[in-house]
Amino acid sequence: EEWGHCNKCMAVDDREEGEQLTDYVTDRDVHLWNEVVSEARQYKKDIMVTGYAYENMLKPPRREKLDDGILIEFIPRMGGDFEVTGKLYEGWRNAGMKMMMYRPNDMNWEIGIQFGQEERLFMNFKLAIENNAIGTDFDSMLGYWDGISDMAYYILSKGHVDPDASFESLEKEFLSCFGEAQDDIAKYYRHWRSI
């Protein structure tokens, strides 16, 4: 992907010393989204623009502020630190983010073997809900259901129905379908989570 190098484009950036052009481009993207909203509202007053907080535009804008017609699709780092992600949400809110969708790539961990990420995935989902996500858009759902990510799919699905549910209650509910084997199955999943 290439970025504009003209003086007008470069003037929108607010890079810190040592940052390359492609290290941080959030301010120029927010500037573009604001311009699109402004232009589009000349034709339709309730228009909304969606922008990604992702990769080199994951950090919140340093100078630009978001128009109230922008919905941010927030894509935190896979396996990222919860505290860092929480601070990113806060920074985007401070920059004017009023609407946010949670759009993780976390299901891309599915590689055909048990991945032990169900609790971390659920806690990232809960963090997004706590930060006022109005919806989700999970990417990379590969569909390896049997014994690989079945618990993750189940708990995330049930969490959408009841966002106040705890991981432990949904884990117990999922395991109950295994009847007398549920304690052994629980050990199996917990083994992979501990690695």
GROMACS .gro file of C-alpha atoms in nm:
model
  195
    1GLU     CA    1   0.000   0.000   0.000
    2GLU     CA    2   0.129   0.343  -0.089
    3TRP     CA    3   0.058   0.676   0.083
    4GLY     CA    4   0.039   1.028  -0.055
    5HIS     CA    5   0.367   1.218  -0.032
    6CYS     CA    6   0.251   1.565  -0.142
    7ASN     CA    7   0.295   1.857   0.096
    8LYS     CA    8  -0.079   1.875   0.163
    9CYS     CA    9  -0.095   1.508   0.269
   10MET     CA   10   0.221   1.529   0.475
   11ALA     CA   11   0.092   1.841   0.654
   12VAL     CA   12  -0.202   1.640   0.796
   13ASP     CA   13   0.027   1.384   0.959
   14ASP     CA   14   0.136   1.422   1.319
   15ARG     CA   15   0.420   1.173   1.335
   16GLU     CA   16   0.660   1.161   1.625
   17GLU     CA   17   1.034   1.184   1.580
   18GLY     CA   18   1.170   0.873   1.411
   19GLU     CA   19   0.832   0.751   1.280
   20GLN     CA   20   0.831   0.666   0.912
   21LEU     CA   21   0.545   0.759   0.681
   22THR     CA   22   0.386   0.415   0.710
   23ASP     CA   23   0.438   0.380   1.088
   24TYR     CA   24   0.150   0.610   1.179
   25VAL     CA   25  -0.121   0.742   0.948
   26THR     CA   26  -0.420   0.784   1.179
   27ASP     CA   27  -0.447   1.162   1.154
   28ARG     CA   28  -0.457   1.160   0.773
   29ASP     CA   29  -0.723   0.885   0.774
   30VAL     CA   30  -0.941   1.069   1.028
   31HIS     CA   31  -0.901   1.386   0.821
   32LEU     CA   32  -1.019   1.195   0.512
   33TRP     CA   33  -1.318   1.040   0.694
   34ASN     CA   34  -1.422   1.383   0.824
   35GLU     CA   35  -1.404   1.528   0.472
   36VAL     CA   36  -1.613   1.240   0.332
   37VAL     CA   37  -1.880   1.284   0.604
   38SER     CA   38  -1.892   1.658   0.543
   39GLU     CA   39  -1.931   1.617   0.167
   40ALA     CA   40  -2.182   1.332   0.190
   41ARG     CA   41  -2.403   1.521   0.438
   42GLN     CA   42  -2.472   1.778   0.171
   43TYR     CA   43  -2.684   1.504   0.010
   44LYS     CA   44  -2.798   1.296   0.306
   45LYS     CA   45  -2.799   1.444   0.656
   46ASP     CA   46  -2.781   1.118   0.853
   47ILE     CA   47  -2.494   0.963   0.658
   48MET     CA   48  -2.234   0.763   0.845
   49VAL     CA   49  -1.878   0.674   0.746
   50THR     CA   50  -1.693   0.370   0.876
   51GLY     CA   51  -1.320   0.377   0.941
   52TYR     CA   52  -1.079   0.117   1.076
   53ALA     CA   53  -0.860   0.151   1.382
   54TYR     CA   54  -0.606  -0.105   1.265
   55GLU     CA   55  -0.233  -0.162   1.217
   56ASN     CA   56  -0.066   0.175   1.146
   57MET     CA   57  -0.390   0.355   1.224
   58LEU     CA   58  -0.467   0.166   1.547
   59LYS     CA   59  -0.328   0.441   1.767
   60PRO     CA   60  -0.579   0.723   1.817
   61PRO     CA   61  -0.536   1.049   1.626
   62ARG     CA   62  -0.297   1.295   1.784
   63ARG     CA   63  -0.436   1.615   1.635
   64GLU     CA   64  -0.754   1.540   1.438
   65LYS     CA   65  -1.091   1.491   1.609
   66LEU     CA   66  -1.361   1.257   1.479
   67ASP     CA   67  -1.683   1.393   1.335
   68ASP     CA   68  -1.987   1.247   1.512
   69GLY     CA   69  -2.083   1.065   1.190
   70ILE     CA   70  -1.789   0.824   1.201
   71LEU     CA   71  -1.821   0.466   1.321
   72ILE     CA   72  -1.485   0.312   1.412
   73GLU     CA   73  -1.434  -0.058   1.348
   74PHE     CA   74  -1.175  -0.136   1.613
   75ILE     CA   75  -0.927  -0.415   1.536
   76PRO     CA   76  -0.697  -0.467   1.835
   77ARG     CA   77  -0.380  -0.668   1.806
   78MET     CA   78  -0.424  -1.046   1.819
   79GLY     CA   79  -0.299  -1.160   2.158
   80GLY     CA   80  -0.261  -0.796   2.261
   81ASP     CA   81  -0.239  -0.675   2.620
   82PHE     CA   82  -0.582  -0.591   2.767
   83GLU     CA   83  -0.453  -0.278   2.942
   84VAL     CA   84  -0.298  -0.145   2.621
   85THR     CA   85  -0.622  -0.215   2.431
   86GLY     CA   86  -0.824  -0.034   2.701
   87LYS     CA   87  -0.599   0.272   2.669
   88LEU     CA   88  -0.643   0.267   2.291
   89TYR     CA   89  -1.022   0.269   2.335
   90GLU     CA   90  -0.987   0.561   2.577
   91GLY     CA   91  -0.765   0.753   2.335
   92TRP     CA   92  -1.015   0.711   2.053
   93ARG     CA   93  -1.300   0.825   2.278
   94ASN     CA   94  -1.093   1.132   2.374
   95ALA     CA   95  -1.056   1.200   2.001
   96GLY     CA   96  -1.435   1.201   1.959
   97MET     CA   97  -1.523   0.835   1.895
   98LYS     CA   98  -1.891   0.800   1.977
   99MET     CA   99  -1.965   0.476   1.790
  100MET     CA  100  -1.748   0.167   1.776
  101MET     CA  101  -1.777  -0.184   1.639
  102TYR     CA  102  -1.547  -0.459   1.763
  103ARG     CA  103  -1.388  -0.628   1.457
  104PRO     CA  104  -1.113  -0.863   1.572
  105ASN     CA  105  -0.901  -1.100   1.368
  106ASP     CA  106  -0.871  -1.326   1.672
  107MET     CA  107  -1.045  -1.625   1.517
  108ASN     CA  108  -0.751  -1.638   1.278
  109TRP     CA  109  -0.577  -1.832   1.557
  110GLU     CA  110  -0.772  -2.133   1.431
  111ILE     CA  111  -0.513  -2.358   1.273
  112GLY     CA  112  -0.682  -2.697   1.287
  113ILE     CA  113  -0.559  -2.789   1.636
  114GLN     CA  114  -0.682  -2.689   1.980
  115PHE     CA  115  -0.578  -2.330   2.038
  116GLY     CA  116  -0.671  -2.265   2.402
  117GLN     CA  117  -0.777  -1.905   2.338
  118GLU     CA  118  -1.146  -1.917   2.431
  119GLU     CA  119  -1.112  -1.727   2.759
  120ARG     CA  120  -0.881  -1.461   2.612
  121LEU     CA  121  -1.117  -1.416   2.316
  122PHE     CA  122  -1.415  -1.377   2.548
  123MET     CA  123  -1.233  -1.129   2.773
  124ASN     CA  124  -1.138  -0.918   2.468
  125PHE     CA  125  -1.505  -0.927   2.362
  126LYS     CA  126  -1.611  -0.819   2.714
  127LEU     CA  127  -1.357  -0.535   2.709
  128ALA     CA  128  -1.507  -0.408   2.383
  129ILE     CA  129  -1.860  -0.426   2.530
  130GLU     CA  130  -1.740  -0.238   2.840
  131ASN     CA  131  -1.608   0.029   2.604
  132ASN     CA  132  -1.949   0.074   2.438
  133ALA     CA  133  -1.910  -0.141   2.129
  134ILE     CA  134  -2.247  -0.136   1.954
  135GLY     CA  135  -2.179  -0.456   1.761
  136THR     CA  136  -1.920  -0.705   1.644
  137ASP     CA  137  -1.779  -0.819   1.313
  138PHE     CA  138  -1.553  -1.120   1.370
  139ASP     CA  139  -1.315  -1.181   1.082
  140SER     CA  140  -1.142  -1.507   0.987
  141MET     CA  141  -1.401  -1.747   1.124
  142LEU     CA  142  -1.268  -2.061   0.962
  143GLY     CA  143  -1.526  -2.296   1.111
  144TYR     CA  144  -1.315  -2.570   1.270
  145TRP     CA  145  -1.588  -2.659   1.514
  146ASP     CA  146  -1.530  -3.014   1.642
  147GLY     CA  147  -1.299  -3.014   1.943
  148ILE     CA  148  -1.088  -2.728   1.813
  149SER     CA  149  -1.271  -2.401   1.868
  150ASP     CA  150  -1.618  -2.524   1.954
  151MET     CA  151  -1.601  -2.379   2.305
  152ALA     CA  152  -1.482  -2.042   2.171
  153TYR     CA  153  -1.767  -2.025   1.919
  154TYR     CA  154  -2.022  -2.131   2.179
  155ILE     CA  155  -1.907  -1.886   2.447
  156LEU     CA  156  -1.873  -1.591   2.207
  157SER     CA  157  -2.217  -1.663   2.059
  158LYS     CA  158  -2.380  -1.689   2.400
  159GLY     CA  159  -2.194  -1.376   2.512
  160HIS     CA  160  -2.367  -1.183   2.235
  161VAL     CA  161  -2.703  -1.295   2.371
  162ASP     CA  162  -2.608  -1.220   2.733
  163PRO     CA  163  -2.311  -0.977   2.748
  164ASP     CA  164  -2.328  -0.979   3.129
  165ALA     CA  165  -2.258  -1.354   3.149
  166SER     CA  166  -1.923  -1.462   3.293
  167PHE     CA  167  -1.678  -1.686   3.114
  168GLU     CA  168  -1.708  -1.939   3.395
  169SER     CA  169  -2.087  -1.966   3.368
  170LEU     CA  170  -2.075  -2.009   2.990
  171GLU     CA  171  -1.789  -2.258   3.014
  172LYS     CA  172  -1.994  -2.462   3.263
  173GLU     CA  173  -2.298  -2.446   3.036
  174PHE     CA  174  -2.093  -2.562   2.736
  175LEU     CA  175  -1.931  -2.847   2.930
  176SER     CA  176  -2.266  -2.972   3.058
  177CYS     CA  177  -2.342  -3.119   2.715
  178PHE     CA  178  -2.070  -3.379   2.775
  179GLY     CA  179  -2.262  -3.539   3.063
  180GLU     CA  180  -2.048  -3.766   3.281
  181ALA     CA  181  -1.739  -3.681   3.075
  182GLN     CA  182  -1.762  -3.306   3.142
  183ASP     CA  183  -1.485  -3.305   3.407
  184ASP     CA  184  -1.245  -3.480   3.169
  185ILE     CA  185  -1.339  -3.249   2.882
  186ALA     CA  186  -1.290  -2.948   3.112
  187LYS     CA  187  -0.937  -3.071   3.190
  188TYR     CA  188  -0.868  -3.105   2.819
  189TYR     CA  189  -0.966  -2.743   2.742
  190ARG     CA  190  -0.792  -2.605   3.051
  191HIS     CA  191  -0.475  -2.790   2.957
  192TRP     CA  192  -0.458  -2.600   2.626
  193ARG     CA  193  -0.548  -2.270   2.794
  194SER     CA  194  -0.260  -2.313   3.038
  195ILE     CA  195   0.001  -2.346   2.761
   0.00000   0.00000   0.00000
